PDB file of C-alpha atoms in Angstrom:
ATOM      1  CA  MET A 213      -3.964 -37.336  82.208  1.00  0.00           C
ATOM      2  CA  ILE A 214      -1.419 -34.689  81.262  1.00  0.00           C
ATOM      3  CA  CYS A 215       1.133 -37.416  80.459  1.00  0.00           C
ATOM      4  CA  LEU A 216      -1.328 -39.125  78.105  1.00  0.00           C
ATOM      5  CA  ASP A 217      -2.057 -35.808  76.379  1.00  0.00           C
ATOM      6  CA  LEU A 218       1.678 -35.143  76.077  1.00  0.00           C
ATOM      7  CA  TYR A 219       2.226 -38.621  74.648  1.00  0.00           C
ATOM      8  CA  GLN A 220      -0.569 -38.124  72.097  1.00  0.00           C
ATOM      9  CA  GLN A 221       0.851 -34.768  71.022  1.00  0.00           C
ATOM     10  CA  VAL A 222       4.349 -36.189  70.671  1.00  0.00           C
ATOM     11  CA  LYS A 223       2.929 -39.122  68.718  1.00  0.00           C
ATOM     12  CA  GLN A 224       1.170 -36.715  66.312  1.00  0.00           C
ATOM     13  CA  ILE A 225       4.331 -34.613  65.917  1.00  0.00           C
ATOM     14  CA  ASN A 226       6.396 -37.733  65.206  1.00  0.00           C
ATOM     15  CA  GLU A 227       3.809 -39.013  62.728  1.00  0.00           C
ATOM     16  CA  ALA A 228       3.798 -35.674  60.888  1.00  0.00           C
ATOM     17  CA  ASP A 229       7.600 -35.630  60.807  1.00  0.00           C
ATOM     18  CA  TYR A 230       7.724 -39.230  59.556  1.00  0.00           C
ATOM     19  CA  THR A 231       5.144 -38.526  56.824  1.00  0.00           C
ATOM     20  CA  ILE A 232       6.978 -35.403  55.662  1.00  0.00           C
ATOM     21  CA  ASN A 233      10.311 -37.243  55.538  1.00  0.00           C
ATOM     22  CA  ARG A 234       8.774 -40.242  53.764  1.00  0.00           C
ATOM     23  CA  LEU A 235       7.202 -37.989  51.113  1.00  0.00           C
ATOM     24  CA  ILE A 236      10.438 -36.046  50.650  1.00  0.00           C
ATOM     25  CA  TYR A 237      12.397 -39.281  50.302  1.00  0.00           C
ATOM     26  CA  LYS A 238       9.894 -40.718  47.819  1.00  0.00           C
ATOM     27  CA  HIS A 239       9.951 -37.560  45.705  1.00  0.00           C
ATOM     28  CA  TYR A 240      13.738 -37.017  45.780  1.00  0.00           C
ATOM     29  CA  LYS A 241      14.897 -40.638  45.963  1.00  0.00           C
ATOM     30  CA  LYS A 242      16.504 -40.426  42.518  1.00  0.00           C
ATOM     31  CA  TYR A 243      18.875 -37.792  43.909  1.00  0.00           C
ATOM     32  CA  LEU A 244      19.468 -39.657  47.146  1.00  0.00           C
ATOM     33  CA  ALA A 245      19.628 -43.161  45.679  1.00  0.00           C
ATOM     34  CA  SER A 246      22.910 -44.668  46.659  1.00  0.00           C
ATOM     35  CA  SER A 247      24.477 -48.040  47.081  1.00  0.00           C
ATOM     36  CA  ILE A 248      25.493 -47.346  50.677  1.00  0.00           C
ATOM     37  CA  THR A 249      24.008 -48.863  53.809  1.00  0.00           C
ATOM     38  CA  THR A 250      22.577 -46.916  56.736  1.00  0.00           C
ATOM     39  CA  GLN A 251      25.720 -47.630  58.767  1.00  0.00           C
ATOM     40  CA  GLN A 252      27.882 -46.302  55.919  1.00  0.00           C
ATOM     41  CA  ALA A 253      25.697 -43.177  55.724  1.00  0.00           C
ATOM     42  CA  VAL A 254      26.231 -42.636  59.466  1.00  0.00           C
ATOM     43  CA  LEU A 255      29.975 -42.999  58.948  1.00  0.00           C
ATOM     44  CA  LEU A 256      29.879 -40.424  56.139  1.00  0.00           C
ATOM     45  CA  ASP A 257      27.930 -38.000  58.347  1.00  0.00           C
ATOM     46  CA  ILE A 258      30.479 -38.358  61.151  1.00  0.00           C
ATOM     47  CA  VAL A 259      33.400 -37.765  58.790  1.00  0.00           C
ATOM     48  CA  TYR A 260      31.625 -34.866  57.072  1.00  0.00           C
ATOM     49  CA  TYR A 261      30.908 -33.004  60.309  1.00  0.00           C
ATOM     50  CA  ALA A 262      34.355 -33.733  61.761  1.00  0.00           C
ATOM     51  CA  ASN A 263      36.123 -32.853  58.487  1.00  0.00           C
ATOM     52  CA  LYS A 264      39.072 -35.025  59.585  1.00  0.00           C
ATOM     53  CA  ILE A 265      38.813 -37.810  62.148  1.00  0.00           C
ATOM     54  CA  THR A 266      40.597 -40.957  63.340  1.00  0.00           C
ATOM     55  CA  VAL A 267      39.322 -44.542  63.321  1.00  0.00           C
ATOM     56  CA  GLY A 268      39.263 -44.560  67.127  1.00  0.00           C
ATOM     57  CA  GLU A 269      37.158 -41.402  67.279  1.00  0.00           C
ATOM     58  CA  ILE A 270      34.700 -42.873  64.758  1.00  0.00           C
ATOM     59  CA  ALA A 271      34.491 -46.093  66.814  1.00  0.00           C
ATOM     60  CA  VAL A 272      33.580 -44.087  69.919  1.00  0.00           C
ATOM     61  CA  GLU A 273      31.022 -42.015  68.004  1.00  0.00           C
ATOM     62  CA  MET A 274      29.376 -45.071  66.406  1.00  0.00           C
ATOM     63  CA  ASN A 275      29.729 -47.222  69.537  1.00  0.00           C
ATOM     64  CA  ILE A 276      31.350 -50.071  67.592  1.00  0.00           C
ATOM     65  CA  SER A 277      34.827 -51.596  67.614  1.00  0.00           C
ATOM     66  CA  SER A 278      37.767 -50.039  65.801  1.00  0.00           C
ATOM     67  CA  SER A 279      38.067 -53.180  63.684  1.00  0.00           C
ATOM     68  CA  ALA A 280      34.411 -52.856  62.593  1.00  0.00           C
ATOM     69  CA  VAL A 281      35.102 -49.227  61.674  1.00  0.00           C
ATOM     70  CA  SER A 282      38.194 -50.284  59.731  1.00  0.00           C
ATOM     71  CA  GLN A 283      36.122 -52.793  57.751  1.00  0.00           C
ATOM     72  CA  LEU A 284      33.535 -50.095  56.971  1.00  0.00           C
ATOM     73  CA  ILE A 285      36.247 -47.675  55.945  1.00  0.00           C
ATOM     74  CA  ALA A 286      37.910 -50.249  53.684  1.00  0.00           C
ATOM     75  CA  LYS A 287      34.654 -50.705  51.735  1.00  0.00           C
ATOM     76  CA  MET A 288      34.017 -46.969  51.613  1.00  0.00           C
ATOM     77  CA  GLU A 289      37.597 -46.235  50.534  1.00  0.00           C
ATOM     78  CA  LYS A 290      37.387 -48.842  47.757  1.00  0.00           C
ATOM     79  CA  ASN A 291      34.305 -47.027  46.409  1.00  0.00           C
ATOM     80  CA  GLN A 292      35.947 -43.580  46.759  1.00  0.00           C
ATOM     81  CA  PHE A 293      33.626 -42.286  49.505  1.00  0.00           C
ATOM     82  CA  ILE A 294      36.380 -42.116  52.126  1.00  0.00           C
ATOM     83  CA  CYS A 295      40.088 -41.338  51.984  1.00  0.00           C
ATOM     84  CA  ARG A 296      42.783 -42.358  54.479  1.00  0.00           C
ATOM     85  CA  THR A 297      45.849 -40.189  55.005  1.00  0.00           C
ATOM     86  CA  ILE A 298      48.728 -40.510  57.428  1.00  0.00           C
ATOM     87  CA  ASN A 299      48.995 -37.797  60.069  1.00  0.00           C
ATOM     88  CA  PRO A 300      52.285 -36.012  59.246  1.00  0.00           C
ATOM     89  CA  ASP A 301      52.786 -35.222  62.960  1.00  0.00           C
ATOM     90  CA  ASN A 302      52.210 -38.816  64.115  1.00  0.00           C
ATOM     91  CA  ARG A 303      52.847 -41.389  61.392  1.00  0.00           C
ATOM     92  CA  ARG A 304      51.071 -44.106  63.404  1.00  0.00           C
ATOM     93  CA  GLU A 305      47.800 -42.151  63.220  1.00  0.00           C
ATOM     94  CA  ILE A 306      45.563 -42.194  60.155  1.00  0.00           C
ATOM     95  CA  PHE A 307      43.074 -39.452  59.340  1.00  0.00           C
ATOM     96  CA  ILE A 308      39.808 -40.254  57.631  1.00  0.00           C
ATOM     97  CA  THR A 309      38.338 -37.636  55.262  1.00  0.00           C
ATOM     98  CA  LEU A 310      35.767 -37.583  52.481  1.00  0.00           C
ATOM     99  CA  ASP A 311      36.810 -38.600  48.978  1.00  0.00           C
ATOM    100  CA  THR A 312      35.189 -37.732  45.633  1.00  0.00           C
ATOM    101  CA  LYS A 313      31.988 -39.776  45.989  1.00  0.00           C
ATOM    102  CA  GLY A 314      31.657 -38.706  49.620  1.00  0.00           C
ATOM    103  CA  TRP A 315      31.602 -35.051  48.563  1.00  0.00           C
ATOM    104  CA  GLU A 316      29.134 -35.906  45.757  1.00  0.00           C
ATOM    105  CA  TYR A 317      26.890 -37.598  48.339  1.00  0.00           C
ATOM    106  CA  PHE A 318      26.685 -34.371  50.360  1.00  0.00           C
ATOM    107  CA  ASP A 319      26.255 -32.205  47.243  1.00  0.00           C
ATOM    108  CA  LYS A 320      23.168 -34.282  46.381  1.00  0.00           C
ATOM    109  CA  GLN A 321      21.859 -33.897  49.933  1.00  0.00           C
ATOM    110  CA  GLU A 322      22.343 -30.134  49.706  1.00  0.00           C
ATOM    111  CA  HIS A 323      20.409 -30.073  46.417  1.00  0.00           C
ATOM    112  CA  VAL A 324      17.492 -31.882  48.067  1.00  0.00           C
ATOM    113  CA  GLU A 325      17.605 -29.627  51.162  1.00  0.00           C
ATOM    114  CA  ARG A 326      17.417 -26.523  48.952  1.00  0.00           C
ATOM    115  CA  ALA A 327      14.538 -27.988  46.950  1.00  0.00           C
ATOM    116  CA  VAL A 328      12.664 -28.858  50.158  1.00  0.00           C
ATOM    117  CA  ALA A 329      13.241 -25.342  51.488  1.00  0.00           C
ATOM    118  CA  ASP A 330      11.842 -23.905  48.252  1.00  0.00           C
ATOM    119  CA  ARG A 331       8.851 -26.259  48.029  1.00  0.00           C
ATOM    120  CA  LEU A 332       7.840 -26.606  51.689  1.00  0.00           C
ATOM    121  CA  PHE A 333       9.431 -24.153  54.077  1.00  0.00           C
ATOM    122  CA  SER A 334       8.891 -21.188  51.748  1.00  0.00           C
ATOM    123  CA  LYS A 335       5.140 -21.703  52.332  1.00  0.00           C
ATOM    124  CA  LEU A 336       5.531 -20.764  56.004  1.00  0.00           C
ATOM    125  CA  THR A 337       5.543 -17.171  57.167  1.00  0.00           C
ATOM    126  CA  LEU A 338       8.753 -15.698  58.531  1.00  0.00           C
ATOM    127  CA  SER A 339       7.183 -15.750  61.987  1.00  0.00           C
ATOM    128  CA  GLU A 340       6.310 -19.463  61.650  1.00  0.00           C
ATOM    129  CA  LEU A 341       9.836 -20.279  60.438  1.00  0.00           C
ATOM    130  CA  ASN A 342      11.376 -18.380  63.342  1.00  0.00           C
ATOM    131  CA  GLU A 343       9.124 -20.181  65.820  1.00  0.00           C
ATOM    132  CA  LEU A 344       9.880 -23.580  64.290  1.00  0.00           C
ATOM    133  CA  GLU A 345      13.617 -22.843  64.409  1.00  0.00           C
ATOM    134  CA  ARG A 346      13.374 -21.684  68.035  1.00  0.00           C
ATOM    135  CA  ILE A 347      11.468 -24.795  69.099  1.00  0.00           C
ATOM    136  CA  MET A 348      13.792 -27.185  67.247  1.00  0.00           C
ATOM    137  CA  LYS A 349      16.891 -25.543  68.734  1.00  0.00           C
ATOM    138  CA  LYS A 350      15.392 -25.792  72.207  1.00  0.00           C
ATOM    139  CA  LEU A 351      14.466 -29.449  71.696  1.00  0.00           C
ATOM    140  CA  LYS A 352      18.003 -30.134  70.414  1.00  0.00           C
ATOM    141  CA  GLU A 353      19.501 -28.518  73.536  1.00  0.00           C
ATOM    142  CA  ILE A 354      17.226 -30.603  75.779  1.00  0.00           C
ATOM    143  CA  ALA A 355      18.182 -33.794  73.894  1.00  0.00           C
ATOM    144  CA  ILE A 356      21.875 -33.008  74.221  1.00  0.00           C
ATOM    145  CA  LYS A 357      21.522 -32.471  77.983  1.00  0.00           C
ATOM    146  CA  GLU A 358      19.462 -35.644  78.404  1.00  0.00           C
ATOM    147  CA  PHE A 359      21.412 -38.040  76.207  1.00  0.00           C
ATOM    148  CA  ILE A 360      25.037 -36.904  76.259  1.00  0.00           C
TER     149      ILE A 360
END
């Protein structure tokens, strides 16, 4: 019985999260609208958080072949989202970094995150925000232990 109650609670939490994200996306879609695919967005996220990364490291992170990553990068480079540079210490190695449109992509995301903080999260008390942050950090730590 406890498992069913847990499942129902998790289902309600996920539904609330999905609804919030859907409403945010619908409201801010003009800022987030982009011609990139979900896989390209994942690639941008990986490069953004790494700052500088190799094709091989991206392939491991995305769990796809290096040649598939290279194809993705070629499209993204053509559209100025991604930039390739040769590692000066090892000329056989190429670093992948964000290019102009890649940085613009994250600037738009930051704009939306600030707007969401102002419109939604500012309505919570400091105590509620602290509790939400504590719970999300704990859930993140559990997920990392379970899935990595």
